[in-house]
Amino acid sequence: SRPPATNMTKKAEDLAVKETIKILKEDKELREKIRSSKTDESGKDGKINPNLQELSRKVLDRFDDIEKEKVDEQRRLQQQLRKAEQRQENPNVPFQGSDNEDPHEAIARIKERLGELAEGLRLVEDVKHEEYLRYQYERLHEEKEQIEEMVKEGKSQGSENNKDEKMDSNKEPKLHHPGSKAQLQDVWENSDGFSQGDFTPRSFFVTHDLNGDGQLDFKELDTIMQRESHKLAKRGRESVDEVKMNKITTEMRNHFVKEVDTNKDALVSLDEFLQASKSKDFEHDEGWNPHNEEEYRRIDPEDFRRYEERIRDAVRFNDDDENHEFMRM
């Protein structure tokens, strides 16, 4: 596999390889930059190919797009499902299934496809998680190399500024636990602009069910979680690390879905949401500890060196070559 991908399933790994190959085939400029980099610059003295972080960003962007496509299809199918169920209950409700199928057949087909989409979204999340670890590993090494260069050049003032920024970055803001009453009320008051006295779980759900399909999908849940992730991603800096903010948003959303989505369809229904609001955990805000950067540091440098070698092999491929085994461990 593209190392290090220790937690990826075979399906997720296949998907990661397939999309990485597509990116390298489509982006000739990036391919040329990776191809033209000196072989002896990578893997020695702790240095890594500077173009790999750009590749990781593009892979993350690609899988964000894939996720959005799946959520959009999920939304369309939810609308079709609602119409089919209404027709099943009332023959007078207009309904047009595929190939003149009756409502019962349409419901079975739609539910099967929704199950496939839920599985596909889980695979996408697996790939994004591993790619983000790689991205952070590359970013941390880049920062380390920049600091080392500053020290060599005697830029003490720059080093002090970097030190001050690092100290600011260590002042972690307190984050609410995803889906806790405190977190939802924070969004309700400070993002939605409503008063605390008007808050109820049902009113919150209806407000954030933007397409009115009775479900909170990944897009809608991300909107809810972004207030928390933005607090951490900024951390006193003028600019926001969008990649990091997206990752924190995704982690918080996935945690909430894991706790609440009882039927595992990658959606949170009104019933699931209200049921969760009745639990003791809903009232208790235990806070949220974001992804620990130590995990990025546990990536085996030798595994990463092999990954670099495979990417260098990949950019030399023949455009007609469909054999991607060189990308695997």
GROMACS .gro file of N, CA and C in nm, residues 67-82 110 114 117 121 208-223 267:
model
  111
   67GLU      N    1  -1.659   1.264  -0.179
   67GLU     CA    2  -1.754   1.262  -0.067
   67GLU      C    3  -1.876   1.350  -0.100
   68LYS      N    4  -1.853   1.468  -0.154
   68LYS     CA    5  -1.963   1.558  -0.189
   68LYS      C    6  -2.056   1.496  -0.293
   69GLU      N    7  -1.997   1.427  -0.392
   69GLU     CA    8  -2.078   1.361  -0.494
   69GLU      C    9  -2.167   1.253  -0.432
   70LYS      N   10  -2.111   1.178  -0.339
   70LYS     CA   11  -2.189   1.073  -0.274
   70LYS      C   12  -2.300   1.131  -0.187
   71VAL      N   13  -2.271   1.240  -0.117
   71VAL     CA   14  -2.374   1.304  -0.034
   71VAL      C   15  -2.484   1.363  -0.121
   72ASP      N   16  -2.447   1.421  -0.236
   72ASP     CA   17  -2.548   1.475  -0.327
   72ASP      C   18  -2.640   1.364  -0.378
   73GLU      N   19  -2.581   1.249  -0.413
   73GLU     CA   20  -2.663   1.136  -0.457
   73GLU      C   21  -2.751   1.086  -0.343
   74GLN      N   22  -2.695   1.085  -0.223
   74GLN     CA   23  -2.770   1.045  -0.104
   74GLN      C   24  -2.894   1.133  -0.087
   75ARG      N   25  -2.877   1.262  -0.107
   75ARG     CA   26  -2.989   1.356  -0.094
   75ARG      C   27  -3.097   1.329  -0.199
   76ARG      N   28  -3.054   1.308  -0.322
   76ARG     CA   29  -3.152   1.280  -0.428
   76ARG      C   30  -3.230   1.153  -0.399
   77LEU      N   31  -3.159   1.052  -0.352
   77LEU     CA   32  -3.225   0.925  -0.323
   77LEU      C   33  -3.320   0.937  -0.203
   78GLN      N   34  -3.284   1.017  -0.106
   78GLN     CA   35  -3.372   1.037   0.009
   78GLN      C   36  -3.504   1.100  -0.035
   79GLN      N   37  -3.498   1.194  -0.128
   79GLN     CA   38  -3.620   1.256  -0.181
   79GLN      C   39  -3.705   1.153  -0.256
   80GLN      N   40  -3.638   1.070  -0.339
   80GLN     CA   41  -3.710   0.966  -0.412
   80GLN      C   42  -3.773   0.865  -0.316
   81LEU      N   43  -3.699   0.830  -0.210
   81LEU     CA   44  -3.749   0.734  -0.112
   81LEU      C   45  -3.874   0.789  -0.043
   82ARG      N   46  -3.869   0.917  -0.006
   82ARG     CA   47  -3.984   0.977   0.061
   82ARG      C   48  -4.107   0.975  -0.029
  110ILE      N   49  -3.378   0.176  -0.385
  110ILE     CA   50  -3.319   0.296  -0.326
  110ILE      C   51  -3.247   0.264  -0.195
  114LEU      N   52  -2.859   0.328  -0.110
  114LEU     CA   53  -2.821   0.408   0.006
  114LEU      C   54  -2.722   0.333   0.095
  117LEU      N   55  -2.387   0.359  -0.071
  117LEU     CA   56  -2.330   0.492  -0.050
  117LEU      C   57  -2.274   0.508   0.090
  121LEU      N   58  -1.893   0.602   0.168
  121LEU     CA   59  -1.852   0.715   0.249
  121LEU      C   60  -1.755   0.673   0.359
  208HIS      N   61  -3.120   2.300   1.091
  208HIS     CA   62  -2.999   2.255   1.020
  208HIS      C   63  -3.025   2.146   0.917
  209ASP      N   64  -3.148   2.100   0.910
  209ASP     CA   65  -3.186   2.009   0.801
  209ASP      C   66  -3.218   2.097   0.680
  210LEU      N   67  -3.113   2.143   0.614
  210LEU     CA   68  -3.125   2.250   0.515
  210LEU      C   69  -3.210   2.211   0.394
  211ASN      N   70  -3.209   2.084   0.356
  211ASN     CA   71  -3.289   2.042   0.240
  211ASN      C   72  -3.424   1.981   0.281
  212GLY      N   73  -3.451   1.978   0.412
  212GLY     CA   74  -3.581   1.934   0.460
  212GLY      C   75  -3.616   1.789   0.434
  213ASP      N   76  -3.514   1.702   0.426
  213ASP     CA   77  -3.541   1.561   0.397
  213ASP      C   78  -3.553   1.476   0.523
  214GLY      N   79  -3.550   1.539   0.640
  214GLY     CA   80  -3.565   1.465   0.765
  214GLY      C   81  -3.438   1.394   0.810
  215GLN      N   82  -3.325   1.428   0.747
  215GLN     CA   83  -3.196   1.367   0.781
  215GLN      C   84  -3.090   1.475   0.788
  216LEU      N   85  -2.990   1.456   0.873
  216LEU     CA   86  -2.871   1.539   0.870
  216LEU      C   87  -2.762   1.459   0.801
  217ASP      N   88  -2.719   1.505   0.684
  217ASP     CA   89  -2.613   1.435   0.611
  217ASP      C   90  -2.478   1.497   0.645
  218PHE      N   91  -2.373   1.446   0.582
  218PHE     CA   92  -2.237   1.492   0.614
  218PHE      C   93  -2.221   1.642   0.593
  219LYS      N   94  -2.276   1.696   0.485
  219LYS     CA   95  -2.263   1.840   0.459
  219LYS      C   96  -2.327   1.922   0.570
  220GLU      N   97  -2.445   1.883   0.609
  220GLU     CA   98  -2.517   1.957   0.713
  220GLU      C   99  -2.449   1.943   0.849
  221LEU      N  100  -2.397   1.825   0.878
  221LEU     CA  101  -2.326   1.803   1.005
  221LEU      C  102  -2.194   1.880   1.008
  222ASP      N  103  -2.126   1.888   0.893
  222ASP     CA  104  -2.001   1.964   0.887
  222ASP      C  105  -2.026   2.111   0.920
  223THR      N  106  -2.136   2.165   0.872
  223THR     CA  107  -2.171   2.304   0.902
  223THR      C  108  -2.185   2.325   1.053
  267LEU      N  109  -2.628   0.874   0.794
  267LEU     CA  110  -2.722   0.985   0.807
  267LEU      C  111  -2.773   0.988   0.951
   0.00000   0.00000   0.00000
